[in-house]
Coordinates of C-alpha atoms in Angstrom, one line a residue:
Chain Z
M1 CA -10.3 -8.9 34.8
K2 CA -12.0 -7.0 32.0
K3 CA -10.7 -8.1 28.6
L4 CA -11.6 -8.0 24.9
T5 CA -10.3 -10.4 22.2
I6 CA -10.1 -9.5 18.5
L7 CA -9.3 -11.9 15.8
S8 CA -7.6 -10.6 12.6
P9 CA -7.7 -13.4 10.0
C10 CA -5.3 -11.8 7.5
G11 CA -3.6 -8.6 6.4
I12 CA -5.8 -7.9 3.4
L13 CA -9.2 -9.6 2.9
G14 CA -8.6 -12.0 0.0
Y15 CA -5.0 -12.7 0.8
G16 CA -6.1 -16.0 2.4
F17 CA -5.2 -17.7 5.7
P18 CA -4.8 -21.3 6.9
D19 CA -8.0 -23.0 8.1
A20 CA -6.2 -24.4 11.1
S21 CA -5.1 -20.9 12.3
F22 CA -8.6 -19.5 11.9
A23 CA -10.1 -22.4 13.8
Y24 CA -7.6 -21.8 16.6
G25 CA -8.5 -18.1 16.5
L26 CA -12.2 -18.9 16.9
S27 CA -11.4 -21.4 19.8
Q28 CA -10.0 -18.4 21.7
K29 CA -13.5 -17.0 21.9
P30 CA -12.9 -13.7 20.2
D31 CA -15.4 -10.8 20.8
A32 CA -15.1 -9.7 17.1
I33 CA -13.5 -10.6 13.8
V34 CA -12.0 -7.6 12.1
V35 CA -10.2 -7.5 8.8
D36 CA -8.7 -4.7 6.7
A37 CA -9.3 -5.0 3.0
G38 CA -7.5 -1.9 1.9
S39 CA -4.3 -0.5 0.6
T40 CA -3.0 2.2 -1.7
D41 CA 0.2 0.3 -2.2
A42 CA -0.7 -1.1 -5.6
G43 CA -0.9 2.5 -7.0
P44 CA -3.7 4.7 -8.1
H45 CA -5.3 2.4 -10.6
K46 CA -7.6 0.5 -8.3
L47 CA -9.2 3.6 -7.0
G48 CA -9.3 5.4 -10.4
A49 CA -10.6 2.4 -12.4
R50 CA -13.0 1.2 -9.6
T51 CA -11.4 -2.2 -9.6
A52 CA -10.5 -4.5 -6.7
I53 CA -7.1 -5.4 -5.3
V54 CA -7.8 -9.1 -5.0
S55 CA -9.8 -11.5 -7.2
R56 CA -13.5 -12.1 -6.5
R57 CA -12.8 -15.7 -5.9
A58 CA -10.2 -15.0 -3.3
A59 CA -12.4 -12.4 -1.6
K60 CA -15.3 -14.9 -1.5
K61 CA -13.1 -17.7 0.0
D62 CA -12.1 -15.4 2.9
L63 CA -15.5 -13.8 3.4
L64 CA -17.3 -17.1 3.5
R65 CA -15.1 -18.3 6.4
I66 CA -15.2 -15.0 8.3
I67 CA -18.9 -14.6 8.1
K68 CA -19.4 -18.2 9.1
G69 CA -17.2 -17.7 12.1
G70 CA -19.0 -14.5 13.1
C71 CA -22.5 -16.1 12.7
E72 CA -21.5 -19.3 14.6
L73 CA -20.0 -17.4 17.6
G74 CA -22.6 -14.6 17.4
I75 CA -19.9 -11.9 17.3
P76 CA -19.6 -8.9 15.0
V77 CA -17.6 -9.0 11.8
L78 CA -16.1 -5.7 10.6
I79 CA -14.4 -5.1 7.2
G80 CA -12.3 -2.0 6.6
S81 CA -11.7 -0.3 3.3
A82 CA -13.9 -2.8 1.4
G83 CA -12.8 -3.8 -2.1
G84 CA -9.3 -2.3 -1.5
S85 CA -10.0 1.4 -2.2
G86 CA -13.2 1.7 -0.2
G87 CA -15.2 3.7 -2.8
E88 CA -18.9 3.1 -3.5
S89 CA -18.1 0.7 -6.4
H90 CA -15.7 -1.2 -4.1
V91 CA -18.2 -1.5 -1.3
R92 CA -20.9 -2.7 -3.8
W93 CA -18.5 -5.2 -5.2
T94 CA -17.9 -6.6 -1.7
M95 CA -21.7 -6.6 -0.9
D96 CA -22.4 -8.5 -4.1
I97 CA -20.1 -11.3 -2.9
I98 CA -21.7 -11.2 0.6
E99 CA -25.2 -11.3 -0.9
E100 CA -24.1 -14.4 -2.8
I101 CA -22.7 -16.1 0.3
L102 CA -25.8 -15.3 2.4
T103 CA -28.0 -16.7 -0.4
E104 CA -26.0 -19.9 -0.4
H105 CA -26.3 -20.0 3.5
P106 CA -29.8 -18.9 4.4
D107 CA -29.3 -19.9 8.0
W108 CA -26.8 -17.0 8.4
Q109 CA -28.7 -13.8 8.9
P110 CA -26.4 -11.1 10.1
K111 CA -27.8 -7.6 10.5
T112 CA -25.7 -5.9 7.9
A113 CA -24.7 -2.2 7.5
V114 CA -22.5 -0.3 5.1
I115 CA -20.6 2.9 5.9
W116 CA -19.9 5.1 2.8
A117 CA -16.6 7.0 2.5
D118 CA -17.2 8.9 -0.7
I119 CA -16.6 12.6 -0.3
P120 CA -18.7 14.9 -2.6
N121 CA -16.8 17.4 -4.6
E122 CA -18.9 20.2 -3.2
A123 CA -17.8 19.4 0.3
I124 CA -14.2 19.5 -0.7
L125 CA -14.6 22.7 -2.7
A126 CA -16.2 24.4 0.3
Q127 CA -13.3 23.6 2.5
L128 CA -10.8 24.4 -0.2
D129 CA -12.2 27.9 -0.4
E130 CA -11.5 28.4 3.2
G131 CA -7.9 27.0 3.0
K132 CA -8.8 23.9 4.9
V133 CA -7.4 21.4 2.4
V134 CA -3.7 20.9 2.2
P135 CA -1.6 18.4 0.2
L136 CA -0.1 15.6 2.2
D137 CA 3.5 14.3 1.5
A138 CA 3.6 15.6 -2.0
L139 CA 5.4 18.9 -2.4
E140 CA 2.8 20.1 -4.9
L141 CA -0.5 18.6 -5.8
P142 CA -2.7 21.4 -7.0
L143 CA -6.4 20.8 -6.3
D144 CA -9.3 22.8 -7.9
E145 CA -12.7 22.2 -9.4
Q146 CA -11.1 21.1 -12.7
V147 CA -8.9 18.4 -11.0
L148 CA -11.9 17.2 -9.0
G149 CA -13.9 17.0 -12.2
Q150 CA -11.3 14.7 -13.8
T151 CA -11.0 12.6 -10.6
T152 CA -12.9 9.3 -10.6
G153 CA -14.3 9.9 -7.1
V154 CA -12.7 11.0 -3.9
V155 CA -12.7 8.8 -0.8
A156 CA -11.5 9.7 2.7
Q157 CA -10.3 7.5 5.6
M158 CA -12.9 7.3 8.3
G159 CA -11.9 7.2 12.0
I160 CA -13.6 5.1 14.7
E161 CA -16.6 7.5 15.1
P162 CA -18.8 6.3 12.3
I163 CA -18.0 2.7 13.0
L164 CA -18.8 3.1 16.7
E165 CA -22.3 4.5 15.7
V166 CA -23.0 1.4 13.7
L167 CA -21.7 -1.0 16.4
Q168 CA -23.9 0.8 18.9
A169 CA -26.9 0.3 16.6
G170 CA -26.4 -3.4 16.9
A171 CA -24.9 -4.4 13.5
D172 CA -23.5 -7.9 13.1
L173 CA -21.7 -7.3 9.8
I174 CA -20.2 -3.9 9.1
V175 CA -18.7 -3.2 5.7
C176 CA -16.8 0.1 5.8
G177 CA -15.8 2.1 2.8
R178 CA -12.3 3.6 3.1
A179 CA -11.2 3.6 6.7
Y180 CA -7.9 4.3 8.5
D181 CA -6.6 0.8 8.7
P182 CA -6.6 0.4 12.5
A183 CA -10.0 2.2 12.9
P184 CA -12.4 -0.8 12.7
F185 CA -10.3 -2.6 15.3
A186 CA -10.1 0.4 17.5
A187 CA -13.8 1.0 17.3
V188 CA -14.5 -2.4 18.8
G189 CA -12.2 -1.6 21.7
V190 CA -13.7 1.8 22.4
L191 CA -17.2 0.4 22.2
H192 CA -16.4 -1.9 25.1
G193 CA -14.9 1.0 27.1
F194 CA -11.2 0.3 26.5
D195 CA -8.5 3.0 26.2
L196 CA -8.5 4.8 22.8
A197 CA -4.7 4.8 22.5
L198 CA -4.4 1.1 23.3
S199 CA -7.3 0.3 21.0
Y200 CA -5.7 2.2 18.1
H201 CA -2.2 0.7 18.7
L202 CA -3.7 -2.8 18.9
G203 CA -5.5 -2.0 15.6
K204 CA -2.2 -0.9 14.1
V205 CA -0.6 -4.2 14.9
L206 CA -3.6 -6.4 13.9
E207 CA -4.5 -4.8 10.6
C208 CA -1.5 -6.6 8.9
G209 CA -2.5 -10.1 10.2
A210 CA 0.6 -12.0 11.4
L211 CA 3.1 -9.6 9.9
C212 CA 4.3 -8.6 13.3
C213 CA 5.7 -12.1 13.8
N214 CA 8.9 -14.0 12.8
P215 CA 8.4 -15.1 10.1
G216 CA 5.9 -12.4 9.4
T217 CA 3.1 -12.7 6.9
T218 CA -0.1 -11.0 5.9
K219 CA -1.6 -14.4 5.1
D220 CA -2.1 -15.7 8.6
C221 CA -4.3 -15.0 11.6
M222 CA -3.4 -12.9 14.7
L223 CA -5.1 -12.4 18.0
G224 CA -5.2 -9.3 20.2
V225 CA -6.4 -9.0 23.7
L226 CA -7.2 -5.6 25.2
Y227 CA -7.0 -5.0 29.0
E228 CA -7.5 -1.8 30.9
D229 CA -3.8 -0.9 31.0
C230 CA -2.2 -2.9 28.2
F231 CA -2.8 -5.2 25.3
E232 CA -1.4 -8.6 24.3
V233 CA -0.9 -10.1 20.8
Y234 CA -0.2 -13.6 19.8
P235 CA -0.3 -15.6 16.5
C236 CA -2.6 -18.5 15.7
D237 CA 0.1 -20.6 14.2
E238 CA 2.6 -21.7 16.9
K239 CA 5.4 -21.9 14.3
R240 CA 5.4 -18.1 14.3
L241 CA 7.3 -16.3 17.0
C242 CA 6.0 -13.0 18.3
T243 CA 8.7 -11.1 20.2
P244 CA 9.0 -7.7 21.8
T245 CA 11.3 -6.7 19.0
S246 CA 9.1 -8.0 16.2
V247 CA 6.1 -6.2 17.6
A248 CA 8.0 -2.9 18.2
A249 CA 9.5 -3.1 14.8
H250 CA 6.1 -3.6 13.2
T251 CA 5.1 0.0 13.9
F252 CA 7.8 1.0 11.3
Y253 CA 6.0 -0.8 8.5
E254 CA 4.9 1.5 5.7
K255 CA 4.9 4.5 7.9
D256 CA 7.1 7.6 7.5
H257 CA 8.1 7.8 11.1
P258 CA 9.0 5.0 13.5
Y259 CA 6.8 5.9 16.4
L260 CA 4.7 9.0 15.5
L261 CA 1.5 8.0 13.6
H262 CA -1.3 10.2 12.3
G263 CA -4.9 9.1 11.7
P264 CA -8.3 10.7 11.4
G265 CA -8.4 13.3 14.3
I266 CA -5.6 11.6 16.2
A267 CA -1.8 11.6 16.6
M268 CA -0.2 8.5 18.2
D269 CA 3.1 8.5 20.0
L270 CA 4.5 5.0 20.6
S271 CA 8.0 6.2 21.7
L272 CA 7.5 5.3 25.3
C273 CA 5.8 1.9 24.8
S274 CA 7.2 -1.1 26.6
F275 CA 7.1 -4.5 24.9
E276 CA 7.3 -7.5 27.3
A277 CA 7.6 -11.2 26.3
L278 CA 4.9 -13.3 28.2
S279 CA 6.0 -16.5 26.4
R280 CA 7.8 -17.4 23.2
N281 CA 5.1 -16.0 21.1
R282 CA 3.0 -13.7 23.2
V283 CA 3.8 -10.0 23.8
R284 CA 2.3 -7.5 26.2
V285 CA 2.4 -3.8 25.1
K286 CA 2.0 -0.9 27.5
G287 CA 2.4 2.9 27.3
S288 CA 0.8 3.7 24.0
R289 CA -0.1 7.4 23.9
L290 CA -2.6 9.3 21.7
S291 CA -3.9 12.8 21.5
A292 CA -6.8 14.3 19.6
T293 CA -5.8 16.8 17.0
D294 CA -7.5 20.1 16.5
P295 CA -8.8 20.5 13.9
Y296 CA -10.0 17.0 13.1
Q297 CA -8.5 16.1 9.7
I298 CA -9.3 13.4 7.3
K299 CA -7.2 12.1 4.5
L300 CA -8.7 12.5 1.0
E301 CA -7.6 10.1 -1.8
G302 CA -8.5 10.4 -5.5
A303 CA -7.1 9.3 -8.8
R304 CA -7.5 10.5 -12.4
K305 CA -6.8 9.1 -15.8
V306 CA -3.6 10.6 -17.3
A307 CA -2.8 8.4 -20.3
Y308 CA -3.3 5.1 -22.1
R309 CA -0.5 2.6 -22.4
T310 CA 0.5 -0.2 -24.8
F311 CA 3.6 -2.1 -24.0
V312 CA 5.9 -4.9 -25.2
V313 CA 8.2 -7.3 -23.4
A314 CA 11.2 -8.6 -25.3
G315 CA 14.6 -10.1 -24.8
V316 CA 17.9 -9.1 -26.3
R317 CA 20.7 -11.6 -26.5
D318 CA 22.9 -10.3 -29.3
P319 CA 26.1 -8.9 -27.6
L320 CA 26.5 -6.3 -30.3
L321 CA 23.0 -4.9 -29.5
V322 CA 23.4 -5.3 -25.7
S323 CA 26.5 -3.1 -25.9
Q324 CA 24.7 -0.2 -27.5
I325 CA 21.1 -0.7 -26.4
E326 CA 20.4 2.8 -25.2
E327 CA 21.8 4.4 -28.3
V328 CA 19.7 2.2 -30.5
E329 CA 16.6 2.9 -28.5
V330 CA 17.1 6.7 -29.0
L331 CA 17.3 6.1 -32.8
V332 CA 14.2 3.9 -32.7
R333 CA 12.2 6.6 -30.9
E334 CA 13.4 9.2 -33.4
S335 CA 12.5 7.0 -36.4
V336 CA 8.9 6.4 -35.1
Q337 CA 8.5 10.2 -34.5
E338 CA 9.5 10.7 -38.1
Q339 CA 7.0 8.1 -39.3
Y340 CA 4.2 10.1 -37.7
P341 CA 4.9 13.8 -38.6
E342 CA 1.1 14.5 -38.3
I343 CA 1.2 13.8 -34.5
E344 CA 2.6 16.4 -32.1
R345 CA 5.7 14.8 -30.5
D346 CA 4.8 15.9 -27.0
A347 CA 1.3 14.4 -27.3
Y348 CA 2.8 11.0 -26.6
S349 CA 5.9 9.4 -25.1
I350 CA 7.9 6.3 -26.0
N351 CA 9.8 4.8 -23.0
F352 CA 12.3 2.0 -22.6
I353 CA 13.2 0.0 -19.5
N354 CA 16.2 -2.3 -19.9
Y355 CA 16.1 -5.0 -17.2
G356 CA 19.7 -6.0 -16.7
K357 CA 20.9 -2.5 -17.2
D358 CA 19.6 0.0 -14.6
G359 CA 16.0 -1.3 -15.1
V360 CA 14.9 -1.0 -11.5
M361 CA 16.8 2.1 -10.3
G362 CA 17.1 4.0 -13.5
S363 CA 19.5 7.0 -13.2
L364 CA 19.9 6.3 -9.4
E365 CA 21.7 3.0 -10.1
P366 CA 25.1 2.9 -8.5
E367 CA 26.2 -0.4 -10.1
H368 CA 27.1 -0.5 -13.8
S369 CA 27.8 -4.2 -14.7
V370 CA 25.8 -5.6 -17.6
G371 CA 25.0 -9.2 -18.1
H372 CA 24.9 -11.2 -21.3
E373 CA 21.2 -10.5 -22.1
L374 CA 18.7 -7.8 -21.4
G375 CA 14.9 -7.8 -20.7
V376 CA 13.5 -4.9 -22.6
V377 CA 10.1 -3.4 -21.8
F378 CA 8.9 -0.6 -24.0
E379 CA 5.8 1.4 -23.7
V380 CA 3.9 4.1 -25.5
L381 CA 1.8 6.5 -23.4
A382 CA -0.8 8.4 -25.5
P383 CA -4.1 10.2 -25.1
T384 CA -6.1 7.3 -26.5
Q385 CA -5.7 3.5 -26.6
E386 CA -5.9 3.5 -30.4
L387 CA -3.0 5.9 -30.7
A388 CA -0.9 4.0 -28.1
N389 CA -1.6 0.8 -29.9
A390 CA -0.6 2.3 -33.3
L391 CA 2.5 3.9 -32.1
C392 CA 3.6 0.9 -30.1
A393 CA 3.2 -1.4 -33.1
S394 CA 5.5 1.0 -35.0
V395 CA 8.0 1.0 -32.2
R396 CA 8.0 -2.8 -32.1
S397 CA 8.4 -3.2 -35.9
T398 CA 11.1 -0.5 -36.1
F399 CA 13.0 -1.9 -33.1
M400 CA 12.7 -5.5 -34.5
H401 CA 14.3 -4.6 -37.8
Y402 CA 16.4 -1.5 -36.9
G403 CA 19.7 -1.6 -38.8
Y404 CA 22.1 -0.4 -36.0
E405 CA 25.8 0.2 -36.5
G406 CA 27.8 -3.0 -36.9
R407 CA 24.7 -5.3 -37.0
K408 CA 25.4 -8.9 -38.1
A409 CA 21.9 -10.4 -37.2
T410 CA 19.8 -8.9 -40.0
A411 CA 16.8 -11.1 -39.4
G412 CA 15.6 -9.6 -36.2
N413 CA 16.7 -7.7 -33.0
L414 CA 14.2 -8.9 -30.4
A415 CA 13.1 -12.2 -28.9
F416 CA 9.4 -11.9 -28.0
P417 CA 8.2 -14.4 -25.3
F418 CA 4.6 -13.9 -26.3
A419 CA 2.5 -13.6 -29.5
P420 CA 0.9 -11.2 -29.9
S421 CA 3.7 -9.1 -28.6
D422 CA 1.8 -5.8 -28.1
I423 CA -0.3 -5.6 -25.0
P424 CA -2.9 -2.8 -24.8
F425 CA -2.8 -2.0 -21.1
G426 CA -5.7 0.4 -20.8
A427 CA -5.7 3.6 -18.8
V428 CA -2.9 4.8 -16.6
Y429 CA -3.9 6.8 -13.5
A430 CA -2.2 9.1 -11.1
F431 CA -3.1 10.2 -7.6
S432 CA -4.7 13.6 -8.1
V433 CA -6.0 14.0 -4.6
Y434 CA -3.9 13.1 -1.6
H435 CA -4.8 15.9 0.9
L436 CA -5.7 16.5 4.5
M437 CA -9.1 18.2 5.0
D438 CA -10.4 19.8 8.2
V439 CA -13.8 18.7 9.1
D440 CA -16.2 19.8 11.8
S441 CA -17.7 16.4 12.3
P442 CA -16.0 13.0 12.3
T443 CA -19.2 11.3 11.1
A444 CA -21.1 13.7 8.8
L445 CA -19.2 12.7 5.7
F446 CA -19.4 9.0 6.4
P447 CA -23.1 8.1 6.4
W448 CA -24.2 4.6 7.1
Q449 CA -27.3 2.6 6.3
W450 CA -28.7 -0.9 6.9
W451 CA -28.2 -3.2 3.9
E452 CA -31.4 -4.7 2.7
R453 CA -30.9 -8.2 1.3
G454 CA -31.8 -8.2 -2.4
G455 CA -32.8 -4.6 -2.3
S456 CA -31.5 -1.8 -4.5
N457 CA -29.7 -0.3 -1.6
D458 CA -29.4 3.1 -3.2
K459 CA -27.5 5.5 -1.0
T460 CA -30.2 6.9 1.3
V461 CA -28.0 9.7 2.6
Chain B
M1 CA 34.8 -2.1 7.9
T2 CA 31.7 -4.2 7.3
R3 CA 29.0 -3.8 4.7
L4 CA 25.7 -2.6 6.1
Y5 CA 23.7 -5.5 4.8
E6 CA 26.0 -7.9 6.7
L7 CA 25.2 -6.1 10.0
A8 CA 21.4 -5.7 9.5
R9 CA 18.9 -8.3 10.3
M10 CA 16.5 -6.6 7.9
L11 CA 17.1 -3.9 5.3
R12 CA 14.1 -3.0 3.2
S13 CA 12.3 -0.3 1.3
K14 CA 8.5 0.3 0.9
N15 CA 6.0 3.0 0.1
S16 CA 4.7 5.1 2.9
G17 CA 1.7 6.2 0.9
P18 CA 2.0 7.0 -2.8
F19 CA 4.4 9.9 -2.5
L20 CA 7.0 8.7 0.0
I21 CA 9.5 5.8 0.2
T22 CA 10.7 4.6 3.6
L23 CA 13.8 2.6 4.3
D24 CA 13.9 0.4 7.4
L25 CA 16.9 -1.2 9.0
F26 CA 16.8 -3.5 12.0
F27 CA 19.6 -5.1 14.0
D28 CA 19.8 -8.2 16.2
D29 CA 21.5 -6.6 19.1
L30 CA 22.1 -3.3 20.8
A31 CA 25.8 -3.3 20.1
T32 CA 25.4 -3.7 16.4
Y33 CA 22.6 -1.1 16.3
R34 CA 24.8 1.4 18.2
R35 CA 27.8 0.6 16.0
V36 CA 25.8 1.7 12.9
V37 CA 24.2 4.7 14.6
E38 CA 27.5 6.0 16.1
S39 CA 29.4 5.4 12.8
G40 CA 27.5 8.4 11.5
V41 CA 27.4 6.8 8.0
L42 CA 23.7 7.1 7.8
C43 CA 23.5 10.9 7.5
E44 CA 21.9 13.4 5.2
A45 CA 25.0 13.6 2.9
T46 CA 25.1 9.8 2.5
L47 CA 21.4 9.6 1.7
N48 CA 21.5 12.5 -0.7
S49 CA 24.3 10.9 -2.5
C50 CA 22.8 7.4 -2.6
Y51 CA 19.4 8.6 -3.9
Q52 CA 20.5 11.8 -5.7
L53 CA 18.0 13.6 -3.5
A54 CA 17.3 17.3 -4.1
A55 CA 16.9 19.8 -1.3
G56 CA 13.7 19.0 0.6
Q57 CA 13.3 15.5 -0.7
L58 CA 14.8 13.8 2.5
L59 CA 12.2 14.0 5.2
G60 CA 14.1 12.4 8.1
I61 CA 16.5 9.8 9.4
Y62 CA 15.1 8.4 12.6
F63 CA 16.8 6.3 15.2
F64 CA 14.6 4.2 17.5
E65 CA 16.6 2.3 19.9
S66 CA 13.8 0.3 21.7
A67 CA 13.0 -1.4 18.3
L68 CA 16.7 -1.6 17.3
G69 CA 15.7 0.1 14.1
I70 CA 16.5 3.0 11.9
K71 CA 14.1 4.6 9.5
I72 CA 14.8 6.9 6.6
T73 CA 12.0 8.6 4.6
Y74 CA 12.2 10.6 1.4
R75 CA 9.9 11.9 -1.2
R76 CA 9.5 9.8 -4.4
P77 CA 10.7 11.4 -7.6
V78 CA 7.5 10.0 -9.3
S79 CA 4.4 9.0 -7.4
S80 CA 3.5 5.3 -7.1
G81 CA 2.0 3.6 -10.1
T82 CA 1.8 6.5 -12.5
C83 CA 3.7 7.3 -15.7
G84 CA 7.5 7.0 -15.3
D85 CA 7.4 5.0 -12.0
R86 CA 9.5 1.9 -12.0
D87 CA 8.7 0.4 -8.6
V88 CA 5.0 0.7 -7.7
Y89 CA 5.4 -0.7 -4.2
G90 CA 8.8 0.9 -3.7
A91 CA 10.0 -2.5 -2.5
Q92 CA 13.4 -2.6 -4.4
Q93 CA 14.8 0.8 -3.5
H94 CA 17.0 -0.4 -0.6
A95 CA 19.9 -1.8 -2.7
P96 CA 22.1 1.4 -2.7
L97 CA 22.3 1.2 1.1
M98 CA 23.5 -2.4 1.2
N99 CA 27.1 -2.0 0.4
L100 CA 27.7 1.1 2.6
L101 CA 30.8 0.4 4.7
I102 CA 30.5 0.7 8.5
P103 CA 33.7 1.1 10.6

């Protein structure tokens, strides 16, 4: 019977996975190793500041084992959303690590290709003029030339089409910029002639590693096997159970709808799927459905800098202060504003979070019990780091010594766990682009090129 | 009456992209799942009250029997990880549901 096996080592490249699980995965003779490296979960900062989501050390540990496995078995290795956000800088960060690994292991010589996912502003503006760019999820997210100019760089999630082209060209190692998480998995299935819906659904399950198991984790390996009319999944660590409910439930994860999913040019409907236990940890899935959307839409993502932050972490134990913390914070804020009459008050903001008193939920908090101490985080958001630092230092010194009503402890109001207490955070970003854009071609905006070892590898397209 | 968290096998919140939060509830068996669904407690009015949602903020309450799961999705008041957000991953927004009483 025709079948195809894909090994997913972990849920995010750099999260790590047990050696024993990976060895078991390789022993099952997979036809490809595919790993997703991306997420927007950590907020807009990674995309805006061009930083990675995991450490270089952690990424290298995983890449080393994955590339070794791919080279030894002679099977392709695909990495989705390289570097976390999948922008050019994130792809180059990943390639720098790969270059280092290949230099250390000259016997490994994978034919390597990168697929870019950076979308030029001109391409967006042209579609915007024709009303073919609409905000996704946000009620309002105005997009124009000015916003694009302030945005670090826009990426879009690629579908299977660009990846399929590179697989067909014979690449061994494919590093994708931003990709729809299941797409690199689905591309391998479609390359070998398997059903698009099953391939995408399998990708959706595998892209999180062993998260579809009990206990679930992104830090362990998972195997998927495609057949003509179904697919099967099973973990590489026998301590994990994989059950019909755990696999069915996994489609809920981080999605707005339990069984309708949207990707580049596709809509998936998993409502009629059947999930069948083949053993205690192996599940067969049938009935995944998918339709092509018209027009083909891609999801754009971009972030811009909106402020600089300086913050302080402190503790409050004095019951007289705990009982009136919010009132005192208002007075501290007003005092600092009065200390800087030369700075417009709406040019900056001073914010307090009192952990132990509505710290997580803010005004949504339904419970109103207060403990014997509070963790206080205060921040200043300002247009420059210098201004944020200066104002935050004044908030800290004012708060430390503020003579609130009924105070007995005249030596100091705050317990700082660290010296120095004031932490310059750097820039704060916001998602400025989170839109769907109609495109005529699923591949035109995702050019690919062979990666030349030690070369400049300027974008050729 | 039983508290919702005592009936659920899993009760969690998480981002669905930077602008939405999604709440997932899973149950161990069909009877418990149906008890919660048929109680009608998880309705628009309850959600609006728990999360002080304005008109248009609640996107849906979805019941998916084959997974024994319920999903609720709403728009975030502040997008993930920017000024004013207090929960970048949206991972601790489920608590207001936990003590809802189910007949």
